[in-house]
XYZ file of C-alpha atoms in Angstrom:
786
model
C 0.000 0.000 0.000
C 2.833 2.372 0.886
C 4.461 1.750 -2.507
C 1.282 2.798 -4.302
C 1.041 5.907 -2.092
C 4.599 6.894 -3.033
C 3.862 6.313 -6.735
C 0.695 8.412 -6.534
C 2.585 11.231 -4.807
C 5.236 11.162 -7.542
C 2.586 11.336 -10.282
C 0.876 14.248 -8.536
C 4.152 16.139 -8.311
C 4.803 15.400 -11.978
C 1.398 16.754 -13.042
C 1.820 19.822 -10.803
C 5.203 20.369 -12.412
C 3.731 20.215 -15.924
C 1.021 22.714 -15.019
C 3.494 25.098 -13.416
C 5.902 24.703 -16.345
C 3.118 25.733 -18.723
C 2.373 28.747 -16.537
C 6.052 29.647 -16.514
C 6.055 30.189 -20.282
C 4.785 33.707 -19.479
C 8.045 34.356 -17.656
C 11.770 34.088 -18.316
C 14.602 32.392 -16.427
C 18.272 33.137 -15.871
C 21.046 30.995 -14.482
C 24.827 30.894 -14.348
C 27.978 30.402 -12.308
C 29.718 32.983 -10.102
C 33.518 32.875 -9.802
C 36.314 34.858 -8.225
C 37.936 36.939 -10.972
C 41.445 36.410 -9.594
C 41.406 32.675 -8.834
C 38.450 31.213 -10.749
C 37.142 29.620 -7.527
C 33.327 29.433 -7.308
C 31.657 32.003 -5.060
C 29.481 30.190 -2.559
C 26.222 31.629 -1.198
C 26.528 34.925 -3.065
C 23.427 37.049 -3.494
C 22.085 37.470 -7.056
C 19.144 39.816 -7.510
C 17.296 42.001 -9.987
C 17.647 45.539 -8.701
C 14.481 47.137 -7.344
C 12.280 44.012 -7.744
C 12.879 41.785 -4.711
C 13.501 38.894 -7.134
C 16.705 36.994 -6.413
C 18.494 33.846 -5.324
C 21.703 32.677 -3.641
C 24.400 30.609 -5.336
C 24.987 27.069 -4.085
C 28.244 25.456 -2.940
C 29.349 25.173 -6.583
C 28.704 28.834 -7.333
C 25.615 27.953 -9.421
C 22.464 30.087 -9.212
C 19.079 30.049 -10.892
C 16.245 32.618 -10.883
C 12.890 31.624 -12.318
C 9.537 33.328 -12.724
C 10.924 36.656 -14.022
C 8.379 38.827 -15.905
C 9.615 39.833 -19.346
C 11.454 43.158 -19.402
C 14.759 44.906 -18.873
C 16.540 44.684 -15.535
C 19.730 45.593 -13.736
C 21.221 42.391 -12.394
C 23.488 42.709 -9.355
C 25.731 40.346 -7.421
C 26.864 40.982 -3.840
C 29.084 38.781 -1.713
C 31.251 39.532 1.293
C 34.872 40.136 0.328
C 34.077 41.054 -3.297
C 33.012 44.113 -5.237
C 29.348 44.748 -5.953
C 28.824 43.888 -9.638
C 25.968 44.984 -11.918
C 24.927 44.056 -15.469
C 22.056 45.195 -17.685
C 19.988 42.260 -18.989
C 16.800 41.609 -20.966
C 14.407 38.826 -20.001
C 12.208 37.312 -22.718
C 9.053 35.348 -21.846
C 9.423 31.582 -22.274
C 13.194 31.754 -22.766
C 16.200 31.304 -20.520
C 19.527 33.080 -20.519
C 22.859 32.226 -18.962
C 24.839 34.926 -17.205
C 28.175 33.899 -15.692
C 30.051 36.401 -13.535
C 33.641 36.833 -12.461
C 33.715 39.101 -9.413
C 36.738 41.078 -8.292
C 37.776 40.590 -4.645
C 38.227 43.486 -2.276
C 39.149 44.093 1.341
C 36.451 43.148 3.837
C 37.385 46.060 6.086
C 34.983 48.936 5.578
C 32.891 47.026 3.035
C 29.149 47.617 3.198
C 26.916 44.787 2.015
C 23.296 45.823 2.404
C 21.783 42.592 1.091
C 23.801 39.408 1.476
C 23.174 35.770 0.697
C 22.415 35.236 4.379
C 19.335 37.387 3.895
C 18.299 35.255 0.908
C 18.784 32.134 3.010
C 16.715 33.658 5.798
C 13.861 34.377 3.388
C 13.977 31.195 1.294
C 15.763 28.381 3.152
C 13.540 25.941 5.031
C 16.180 23.855 6.836
C 16.178 24.394 10.594
C 19.200 23.929 12.875
C 21.454 24.870 9.964
C 24.599 26.995 9.849
C 27.271 27.556 7.228
C 30.841 28.303 8.269
C 33.450 29.769 5.964
C 37.109 29.078 6.533
C 37.481 32.725 7.532
C 35.264 31.887 10.509
C 37.387 28.854 11.358
C 40.855 30.329 10.932
C 40.375 33.429 13.093
C 39.223 31.413 16.121
C 41.874 30.484 18.737
C 42.833 26.858 18.220
C 45.051 24.204 19.723
C 48.100 24.445 17.404
C 46.121 24.812 14.141
C 42.666 25.710 12.836
C 40.201 22.833 13.120
C 36.642 22.758 11.758
C 35.522 20.273 14.427
C 36.812 22.419 17.299
C 34.927 25.366 15.806
C 31.688 23.395 15.591
C 32.051 22.430 19.258
C 31.550 26.109 20.073
C 28.047 26.135 18.574
C 25.003 25.660 20.816
C 23.904 22.048 21.053
C 27.351 20.701 20.131
C 29.733 19.443 22.770
C 32.964 17.519 23.168
C 33.627 14.733 25.620
C 36.941 16.396 26.607
C 39.813 18.613 25.451
C 41.388 15.458 24.063
C 38.588 14.749 21.598
C 37.398 16.697 18.572
C 34.531 14.237 18.026
C 31.118 15.889 17.843
C 28.362 15.137 20.324
C 25.273 16.794 18.850
C 22.130 17.215 20.945
C 22.958 14.217 23.097
C 23.682 11.825 20.223
C 26.832 9.694 20.169
C 29.620 10.673 17.716
C 28.842 7.758 15.365
C 25.401 9.285 14.712
C 26.886 12.186 12.718
C 27.133 11.999 8.930
C 30.465 13.577 7.962
C 31.182 14.087 4.268
C 34.058 15.558 2.300
C 32.951 16.532 -1.217
C 29.990 14.191 -0.836
C 32.133 11.237 0.319
C 31.384 9.714 3.706
C 34.293 9.729 6.189
C 34.016 7.183 9.008
C 36.745 8.210 11.467
C 37.866 11.765 10.650
C 40.324 12.168 13.530
C 44.036 11.968 14.297
C 45.895 11.327 17.533
C 43.025 9.577 19.253
C 40.590 12.324 18.304
C 42.648 15.378 19.298
C 42.851 16.659 15.708
C 40.514 16.367 12.742
C 41.755 15.048 9.427
C 40.801 18.140 7.406
C 43.253 20.856 6.440
C 41.418 24.174 6.938
C 43.350 25.778 4.062
C 41.844 23.254 1.627
C 38.217 23.824 2.700
C 35.894 26.247 0.932
C 32.760 25.789 3.017
C 31.239 23.654 5.750
C 27.475 23.273 6.141
C 26.328 21.898 9.471
C 22.795 20.676 10.236
C 22.277 19.832 13.906
C 18.885 18.185 13.339
C 15.791 18.015 11.188
C 17.881 17.507 8.057
C 16.121 16.719 4.753
C 15.590 13.405 2.979
C 18.674 13.647 0.763
C 20.779 12.747 3.821
C 20.440 9.284 5.295
C 21.923 6.473 7.409
C 22.712 8.857 10.277
C 20.342 10.019 12.960
C 21.804 13.068 14.740
C 23.478 15.582 12.428
C 25.134 16.253 9.074
C 28.446 17.975 8.363
C 29.021 18.502 4.636
C 32.477 19.886 3.800
C 33.291 21.264 0.357
C 36.970 21.480 -0.528
C 38.416 24.258 -2.646
C 38.639 23.762 -6.409
C 41.953 25.543 -6.910
C 43.201 28.669 -8.670
C 42.668 28.340 -12.437
C 43.607 31.915 -13.368
C 47.340 32.147 -12.814
C 50.174 30.333 -14.573
C 53.391 31.069 -12.718
C 55.610 28.153 -13.708
C 54.904 27.250 -17.331
C 52.928 30.296 -18.447
C 55.006 30.968 -21.550
C 55.525 27.341 -22.498
C 53.437 24.761 -24.330
C 52.987 22.729 -21.138
C 51.315 25.758 -19.549
C 48.265 25.207 -21.772
C 47.621 21.927 -19.975
C 49.120 22.237 -16.493
C 50.610 24.902 -14.266
C 51.047 26.042 -10.677
C 49.415 29.266 -9.532
C 50.466 29.381 -5.895
C 51.880 27.376 -3.006
C 51.069 28.066 0.607
C 51.990 26.310 3.819
C 52.257 26.447 7.583
C 54.842 25.447 10.147
C 53.788 25.094 13.783
C 54.768 23.221 16.928
C 52.953 20.061 15.828
C 53.170 19.732 12.087
C 53.952 21.195 8.726
C 51.443 21.434 5.928
C 51.441 22.596 2.350
C 48.828 23.419 -0.273
C 49.443 23.837 -3.998
C 46.994 24.701 -6.758
C 46.762 25.776 -10.348
C 45.091 25.376 -13.743
C 44.908 22.065 -15.586
C 43.449 21.721 -19.103
C 39.876 23.084 -18.888
C 39.757 23.378 -15.151
C 41.812 23.481 -11.978
C 43.561 21.287 -9.441
C 44.307 21.485 -5.733
C 46.521 19.362 -3.478
C 47.206 19.650 0.239
C 49.329 17.567 2.572
C 50.210 17.533 6.254
C 52.545 15.532 8.469
C 53.543 15.724 12.104
C 57.244 15.745 12.816
C 57.780 15.337 16.537
C 58.954 11.782 15.802
C 61.729 13.311 13.694
C 62.606 15.776 16.451
C 62.711 12.893 18.904
C 64.993 10.997 16.533
C 67.456 13.911 16.612
C 67.234 13.984 20.405
C 68.042 10.277 20.749
C 70.832 10.615 18.173
C 72.402 13.413 20.204
C 72.252 11.264 23.340
C 73.569 8.263 21.401
C 70.628 6.147 22.540
C 68.353 3.924 20.475
C 64.875 5.256 19.741
C 62.457 2.414 20.404
C 59.207 4.203 19.564
C 57.623 6.207 16.772
C 54.371 8.071 16.253
C 53.232 10.343 13.469
C 50.187 11.034 11.360
C 49.790 12.326 7.861
C 46.984 13.224 5.501
C 46.630 14.560 2.008
C 43.735 15.443 -0.225
C 43.436 16.453 -3.834
C 40.808 17.605 -6.284
C 40.739 18.026 -10.058
C 37.964 19.910 -11.868
C 37.316 19.655 -15.614
C 34.738 21.966 -17.186
C 34.039 20.012 -20.361
C 31.586 22.661 -21.567
C 29.191 25.143 -19.911
C 26.721 22.352 -19.103
C 28.994 19.454 -18.107
C 31.600 19.261 -15.397
C 33.661 16.362 -14.034
C 35.404 16.407 -10.676
C 37.820 13.901 -9.169
C 38.568 13.872 -5.447
C 40.891 11.819 -3.274
C 41.758 11.804 0.416
C 44.059 9.650 2.527
C 44.989 9.976 6.190
C 46.864 7.632 8.497
C 48.106 7.413 12.102
C 51.068 5.141 12.835
C 52.356 4.038 16.249
C 55.241 1.644 16.816
C 57.413 0.770 19.802
C 59.633 -2.023 21.078
C 59.963 -3.453 24.575
C 62.807 -5.700 25.635
C 63.121 -7.353 29.029
C 65.341 -10.235 29.927
C 64.849 -12.823 27.187
C 61.572 -11.427 25.890
C 60.896 -8.902 23.144
C 57.687 -7.167 22.108
C 57.177 -5.330 18.789
C 53.989 -3.297 18.762
C 52.519 -1.705 15.649
C 49.248 0.160 15.403
C 47.866 2.227 12.545
C 44.475 3.427 11.413
C 42.986 5.814 8.911
C 40.728 6.616 5.964
C 41.166 6.550 2.225
C 38.605 7.905 -0.252
C 38.287 8.425 -3.980
C 35.378 9.657 -6.058
C 34.249 10.928 -9.417
C 31.290 13.260 -9.918
C 29.517 14.337 -13.084
C 27.365 17.463 -12.878
C 25.110 18.064 -15.862
C 23.002 21.230 -16.283
C 21.100 20.713 -19.548
C 19.065 23.897 -18.956
C 17.855 26.088 -16.139
C 15.171 23.569 -15.160
C 17.389 20.631 -14.201
C 20.643 19.940 -12.397
C 21.822 16.330 -12.371
C 24.622 15.156 -10.068
C 25.860 11.588 -10.503
C 28.705 10.315 -8.349
C 30.565 7.092 -7.611
C 32.761 6.885 -4.521
C 34.775 4.452 -2.454
C 35.813 5.060 1.126
C 37.827 2.668 3.265
C 38.478 2.828 6.986
C 41.034 0.499 8.584
C 42.168 -0.129 12.141
C 45.116 -2.495 12.482
C 46.965 -3.619 15.636
C 49.864 -6.060 15.403
C 51.717 -7.242 18.498
C 54.612 -9.659 17.960
C 56.004 -11.421 21.051
C 59.151 -13.514 21.161
C 60.905 -15.184 24.101
C 63.888 -17.479 24.648
C 64.133 -19.843 27.596
C 67.255 -20.936 29.488
C 67.655 -23.898 27.192
C 67.935 -21.681 24.133
C 64.494 -22.604 22.823
C 62.629 -19.675 21.283
C 58.928 -19.105 20.820
C 57.128 -16.463 18.835
C 53.538 -15.354 18.870
C 51.542 -12.643 17.137
C 48.377 -10.975 18.347
C 46.270 -9.148 15.729
C 43.202 -6.885 15.865
C 41.814 -5.696 12.541
C 38.685 -3.723 11.659
C 37.859 -2.550 8.137
C 34.988 -0.818 6.373
C 34.911 -0.848 2.595
C 32.117 1.378 1.300
C 31.225 1.684 -2.402
C 28.460 4.202 -3.120
C 26.650 5.145 -6.329
C 24.422 8.198 -5.991
C 22.243 10.349 -8.265
C 20.398 13.555 -7.385
C 18.169 15.360 -9.871
C 16.986 18.850 -8.921
C 13.977 19.999 -10.940
C 13.418 23.776 -10.715
C 9.770 23.886 -11.682
C 9.350 27.534 -10.740
C 10.787 30.119 -8.382
C 8.470 28.742 -5.693
C 8.662 25.036 -6.428
C 11.655 22.664 -6.564
C 11.533 18.861 -6.596
C 14.516 16.601 -5.902
C 14.559 12.967 -6.963
C 17.399 10.642 -6.141
C 18.680 7.177 -5.439
C 21.636 5.750 -3.557
C 23.136 2.255 -3.642
C 25.731 1.453 -0.994
C 27.768 -1.770 -0.854
C 29.110 -2.052 2.685
C 31.792 -4.598 3.540
C 32.819 -4.850 7.206
C 35.557 -7.105 8.530
C 36.517 -7.700 12.162
C 39.292 -10.040 13.218
C 40.985 -10.863 16.527
C 43.629 -13.552 16.370
C 46.571 -15.006 18.270
C 49.008 -16.791 16.028
C 47.093 -19.343 13.975
C 44.032 -19.078 16.220
C 41.240 -16.683 15.295
C 39.075 -15.815 18.267
C 36.848 -13.669 16.087
C 36.856 -13.659 12.299
C 33.775 -11.938 10.965
C 33.145 -10.601 7.502
C 29.815 -9.147 6.515
C 28.707 -7.715 3.195
C 25.497 -5.716 3.181
C 23.675 -3.492 0.730
C 21.716 -0.351 1.515
C 19.397 0.931 -1.221
C 17.663 4.282 -0.811
C 15.165 6.238 -2.866
C 14.627 9.963 -2.275
C 11.726 12.258 -3.059
C 11.853 15.817 -1.792
C 9.756 18.870 -2.567
C 10.340 22.497 -1.625
C 7.282 24.683 -2.133
C 6.481 28.298 -1.296
C 2.718 28.662 -1.811
C 2.798 32.352 -0.842
C 5.459 34.923 0.146
C 5.312 34.110 3.868
C 5.068 30.299 3.976
C 7.777 27.834 2.918
C 7.315 24.075 3.078
C 9.767 21.257 2.495
C 8.495 17.694 2.541
C 10.385 14.563 1.752
C 10.424 10.811 1.925
C 13.426 8.525 2.092
C 12.791 4.807 1.592
C 15.640 2.432 2.433
C 16.234 -1.300 2.149
C 18.923 -2.783 4.385
C 19.867 -6.250 3.130
C 20.257 -7.739 6.630
C 16.607 -6.937 7.422
C 13.431 -7.962 5.603
C 11.519 -4.722 6.070
C 11.525 -1.459 4.147
C 12.369 1.618 6.202
C 10.200 4.677 5.537
C 11.546 8.019 6.710
C 9.125 10.915 6.124
C 10.528 14.404 6.760
C 8.742 17.756 6.957
C 10.039 21.276 7.520
C 8.384 24.673 7.417
C 9.113 28.370 7.841
C 6.476 31.049 8.380
C 7.483 34.723 8.084
C 5.620 36.503 10.870
C 7.011 39.753 9.461
C 9.869 40.647 7.129
C 12.485 40.048 9.862
C 10.931 37.383 12.110
C 10.187 33.761 11.200
C 8.638 30.761 12.930
C 10.333 27.511 11.883
C 9.905 23.834 12.616
C 10.725 20.313 11.471
C 9.766 16.710 12.091
C 11.274 13.556 10.712
C 12.114 9.899 11.186
C 15.702 8.706 10.930
C 17.305 5.244 10.847
C 20.922 4.078 11.019
C 22.326 0.731 9.859
C 25.967 0.974 10.958
C 27.286 2.042 14.352
C 30.212 1.914 16.751
C 30.031 -0.279 19.821
C 29.700 2.129 22.741
C 31.262 1.236 26.082
C 29.191 3.177 28.591
C 32.102 3.382 31.047
C 34.832 4.350 28.568
C 36.579 7.606 29.492
C 38.243 8.217 26.137
C 37.658 6.454 22.839
C 40.948 6.317 20.912
C 39.452 4.771 17.794
C 36.047 3.543 16.694
C 35.126 -0.079 15.976
C 32.419 0.076 13.323
C 29.801 -2.658 12.984
C 26.765 -3.182 10.767
C 23.496 -3.603 12.636
C 23.218 -7.403 13.080
C 20.255 -9.198 11.563
C 18.839 -10.021 15.014
C 18.799 -6.369 16.135
C 16.663 -3.466 14.957
C 18.155 -0.387 13.314
C 18.952 2.593 15.495
C 15.900 4.817 15.158
C 14.895 8.287 16.341
C 12.432 11.075 15.600
C 13.249 14.798 15.550
C 10.706 17.375 16.737
C 12.017 20.946 16.372
C 10.314 24.324 16.799
C 11.891 27.756 16.960
C 12.186 31.376 15.836
C 14.664 33.255 13.639
C 15.162 37.004 13.899
C 17.012 39.030 11.258
C 18.457 42.007 13.122
C 20.117 43.798 10.207
C 23.710 44.767 9.385
C 24.932 41.208 9.686
C 23.165 40.390 12.980
C 21.075 37.244 13.261
C 19.384 35.477 16.189
C 17.811 32.049 16.546
C 16.139 30.113 19.350
C 15.095 26.459 19.011
C 13.575 23.761 21.155
C 13.904 20.088 20.258
C 12.751 16.657 21.390
C 14.431 13.432 20.215
C 12.786 10.146 21.288
C 14.876 7.080 20.379
C 12.660 4.078 19.727
C 15.778 1.897 19.516
C 19.442 2.304 20.372
C 22.235 -0.137 21.243
C 25.039 -0.449 23.794
C 27.463 -3.255 24.609
C 25.764 -5.919 26.703
C 27.524 -5.965 30.111
C 26.269 -9.523 30.723
C 27.148 -11.033 27.351
C 28.270 -14.621 26.960
C 31.503 -14.677 24.946
C 30.519 -17.865 23.110
C 27.066 -16.557 22.149
C 27.336 -14.380 19.010
C 23.756 -13.128 19.361
C 23.956 -11.303 22.685
C 26.746 -8.795 22.061
C 24.450 -5.785 22.491
C 21.462 -4.650 24.478
C 18.636 -2.719 22.817
C 16.919 0.104 24.605
C 15.199 3.462 24.309
C 16.256 7.012 25.076
C 14.997 10.554 24.956
C 16.754 13.888 24.635
C 15.236 17.353 24.829
C 16.639 20.828 25.077
C 16.707 24.443 23.926
C 19.352 26.508 22.120
C 19.978 30.194 21.543
C 22.357 31.657 18.948
C 23.228 35.330 18.364
C 25.595 35.754 15.404
C 27.260 38.670 13.627
C 28.754 38.020 10.188
C 29.978 41.386 8.912
C 32.121 44.267 10.114
C 35.382 44.435 12.015
C 33.921 42.559 14.988
C 32.325 39.225 14.166
C 31.424 36.109 16.126
C 28.575 34.585 18.088
C 27.069 33.826 21.469
C 25.651 30.345 21.944
C 23.638 29.157 24.957
C 22.096 25.704 25.307
C 20.239 23.501 27.774
C 19.882 19.747 27.349
C 18.540 16.752 29.266
C 18.887 13.103 28.273
C 18.098 9.696 29.713
C 18.027 6.102 28.506
C 16.545 2.741 29.464
C 17.963 -0.767 28.939
C 16.845 -4.166 30.254
C 20.353 -5.344 31.139
C 19.321 -8.335 33.261
C 16.733 -9.538 30.745
C 13.928 -9.935 33.291
C 11.409 -8.071 31.155
C 11.330 -5.095 33.528
C 13.298 -1.855 33.345
C 13.910 -0.558 36.862
C 15.916 2.398 38.096
C 17.027 0.414 41.152
C 18.616 -2.142 38.831
C 20.656 0.582 37.122
C 18.598 0.288 33.933
C 17.249 3.866 33.854
C 20.012 6.442 33.954
C 21.423 9.614 32.427
C 23.260 9.311 29.143
C 27.043 9.809 29.339
C 26.523 12.748 26.943
C 24.041 14.561 29.181
C 24.987 18.239 29.506
C 22.506 20.510 31.322
C 23.998 23.818 30.174
C 26.716 25.377 28.035
C 27.681 28.953 27.124
C 30.129 29.797 24.335
C 31.362 33.225 23.260
C 33.356 33.512 20.026
C 34.803 36.870 18.945
C 37.076 37.942 16.113
C 38.288 41.505 15.714
C 40.047 42.858 12.616
C 42.199 45.516 14.293
C 43.630 46.497 10.911
C 44.122 45.061 7.463
C 47.139 43.169 8.811
C 46.235 42.339 12.402
C 43.446 40.184 13.854
C 42.545 39.173 17.394
C 40.412 36.249 18.519
C 38.794 35.136 21.768
C 36.706 32.146 22.803
C 35.103 31.576 26.183
C 33.512 28.239 27.031
C 31.607 27.396 30.187
C 29.537 24.243 30.575
C 28.427 21.375 32.718
C 31.091 18.695 32.707
C 30.888 14.960 32.085
C 28.989 12.426 34.139
C 30.745 9.460 35.714
C 29.963 6.463 37.890
C 31.395 7.275 41.334
C 33.317 5.038 43.683
C 31.349 5.042 46.940
C 33.509 2.620 48.906
C 35.752 -0.402 48.719
C 35.802 -3.963 49.978
C 38.434 -6.616 50.506
C 37.906 -9.620 48.249
C 39.635 -12.777 47.070
C 38.793 -12.081 43.439
C 41.614 -11.169 41.089
C 44.230 -12.522 38.718
C 46.588 -13.528 41.549
C 45.703 -15.314 44.777
C 47.657 -14.930 48.023
C 47.097 -18.062 50.129
C 48.592 -16.410 53.198
C 46.125 -13.513 52.953
C 43.205 -14.487 50.663
C 41.274 -11.246 51.284
C 44.104 -8.851 50.492
C 42.713 -7.396 47.249
C 40.803 -4.115 47.340
C 37.857 -3.739 44.976
C 35.835 -0.612 44.343
C 32.158 -0.421 45.197
C 30.475 1.586 42.456
C 27.510 3.867 42.930
C 24.639 4.352 40.487
C 25.657 4.576 36.847
C 26.427 8.151 35.705
C 25.117 9.563 38.986
C 27.973 12.018 39.630
C 29.377 14.877 37.600
C 32.833 16.404 37.399
C 33.177 20.123 38.305
C 31.935 22.593 35.716
C 34.151 23.260 32.700
C 35.616 26.712 31.997
C 38.194 27.828 29.435
C 39.285 31.068 27.754
C 41.504 31.027 24.652
C 43.162 33.961 22.874
C 44.787 34.372 19.479
C 46.809 37.012 17.698
C 47.763 37.007 14.027
C 49.625 39.502 11.887
C 50.539 39.532 8.244
C 54.276 39.516 7.615
C 56.396 39.692 4.476
C 59.899 38.292 5.057
C 62.078 38.093 1.922
C 59.087 39.392 -0.053
C 57.085 36.228 0.768
C 53.506 36.678 1.980
C 53.084 35.242 5.442
C 51.035 35.200 8.629
C 52.483 34.953 12.122
C 50.135 33.465 14.748
C 50.236 33.206 18.526
C 47.546 31.217 20.328
C 47.094 30.702 24.056
C 44.896 27.868 25.271
C 43.319 28.173 28.743
C 44.596 31.676 29.492
C 43.365 31.536 33.104
C 44.954 28.096 33.663
C 41.628 26.853 35.013
C 41.794 23.217 36.156
C 39.222 21.221 34.184
C 38.871 17.688 35.493
C 39.280 14.896 32.970
C 39.049 11.910 35.341
C 39.494 10.969 38.993
C 42.225 8.518 39.981
C 41.235 6.606 43.093
C 43.907 5.244 45.442
C 41.914 2.720 47.439
C 44.709 1.734 49.799
C 45.426 5.341 50.797
C 41.772 6.330 50.679
C 42.525 9.333 48.455
C 41.407 10.590 45.081
C 43.375 12.713 42.611
C 41.956 14.734 39.753
C 43.692 14.485 36.376
C 43.212 17.630 34.340
C 42.844 18.555 30.687
C 44.690 21.291 28.782
C 46.579 23.663 31.127
C 47.846 27.138 30.169
C 49.335 26.311 26.784
C 50.834 28.848 24.342
C 51.543 27.815 20.759
C 52.670 29.647 17.660
C 52.965 29.069 13.940
C 53.789 30.733 10.654
C 51.834 30.537 7.403
C 53.434 31.414 4.082
C 52.313 31.841 0.470
C 54.242 32.332 -2.751
């Protein structure tokens, strides 16, 4: 029955589209691409309008714009975007016809620039998505950071987003676990986008053009995640300058326009870009080098270095504009962490190796046959691997040697084919149709020598169909409905995910907004409820004998446009989980079907955001309140009781947080930044006492009750002291040896406030010691460009 309903809805939309297309023959349409005149990079979210009419649109993250429903006549077309000159062009619109107008806009200094109407205003008036924010790399790079700019650390300063500690850049969004966030780079899913156990993200800020973040209520085109979406678009590269082969034949096909880099206390990174054939290319790379510094240290002391750790990542992108209507793009990313050390004692030797990381590659074809349709077809592969190898060798007194090898290996191999077709029926009506086919191979192996304790390999398919409609029936009401239908091969059922969003303009500057939707997830990381810090994630497909993770989003709020770059938003949300999973604390190791426990949860909260985007002083104030709880039948008695520890606060529960982010352009060369964060800290299960017991790995016959064991209180019933941190940054443009550069000083935790990471209990002494997070920590770095 549901299939017939979906078919009927599609036919209705098709007939409505035909009728509106016929009506549109009385009007004209214009479309085109906006680019930076100096680099050829697309201009994202620029405002395109017809002067004096109120008719306009904003460009997308490829610089493409379309304006429909224009009455025939002569107009002055204007383009405004922060950091670029206002550009105007006289055009004529003919009924029933479409015209293409591409623009190349000259950049200019932001200081003193006045932009009366920006793309943010267009998004306020015409975008339906709630809980949405777009961050430019200017926003990210001016914020004080630990060593280097990090998009994830910036997002953690938004209301409703938190981190488990200073040592993790993983996102906890509105009480959801980090594995519930869909993170994409150029449309490719990234499964573990972190280095150094989560301290740093894998993305080089210099290579990023834009980051769109949706904290909830996201539309049907996004699936298989249930909390949030982070979609990162990398830069396309400078196609305008030819500095190396400009006067040679090779320069017609390939050249380098500029190289920029950064050296700081942690790492060095470099970015190069330039034109190639009919498009552009961009490459960035980064590597830490404290292992090399340590090597010099051990060499100076004439001692062997028996350990090594470093991480690296690189990403590249090639764009080919075949003609004005067809474009191909190729993208690749690879990042890896590597740890190795040796231990020698007596006649035994241990060689330990551990590495993990992501690798992605994709190709995308964008076809714009006319101003009515935009087709985006992509094929991508992303692989995540976690590999531990421990080799042990020993020699006894008789000269006999024995060797053994312990291995832990986890791999995800994801192949995805995806098509999205946007149909611009009219200025008030857009329909998106799409499909996605995902082949998901997951392998998990634990072995000792020739013995495999666990050797699992699962191959699953996820098929999804997408239907989405954006409709503005009148100037004050915007609606966006959608349906995502998915088939997960491990389950027999079809998963239906209806989504609905709306915005109602109460007046020209105030809007009521809301969203509701159902969301399912078919792959997850096993969550240890008592884990303090997750170094890496073990990904698993939802087993056939468990239900998918499932949640609904209910969101209601207001947006207020305050003028001159000021914007305010307040939202309330409710997220009931009908199914979620944690590791079963009572599992039987030999039973493969009881690894997890299913349960329910609910999260609710409110958020306030005040943001300023233009002028010398920019930044935001974010305030949030959140409450979460969950229920699991751990003992399997059919009852869920609080006294049994089965109803408790989620480990991600955070009653309040306040974040202040400020950036001040003191001059064209000097910038200052400040962040202030204050929040409730993490929950933990307290130690309420101790008892002598005979349990343990060793047994003392002379004193069988000599071992002290903690007595734990209720799960997650205590909370560490509140968190507080102030960071400062200073940056100034420099020009040594006629090379453009930027000198940066950043101070983490200026007040040296002690933020508790964990308590270390000494049972014998009856004392407890707090272990802190980042202390007062100054860092510096230098960027260069030539």
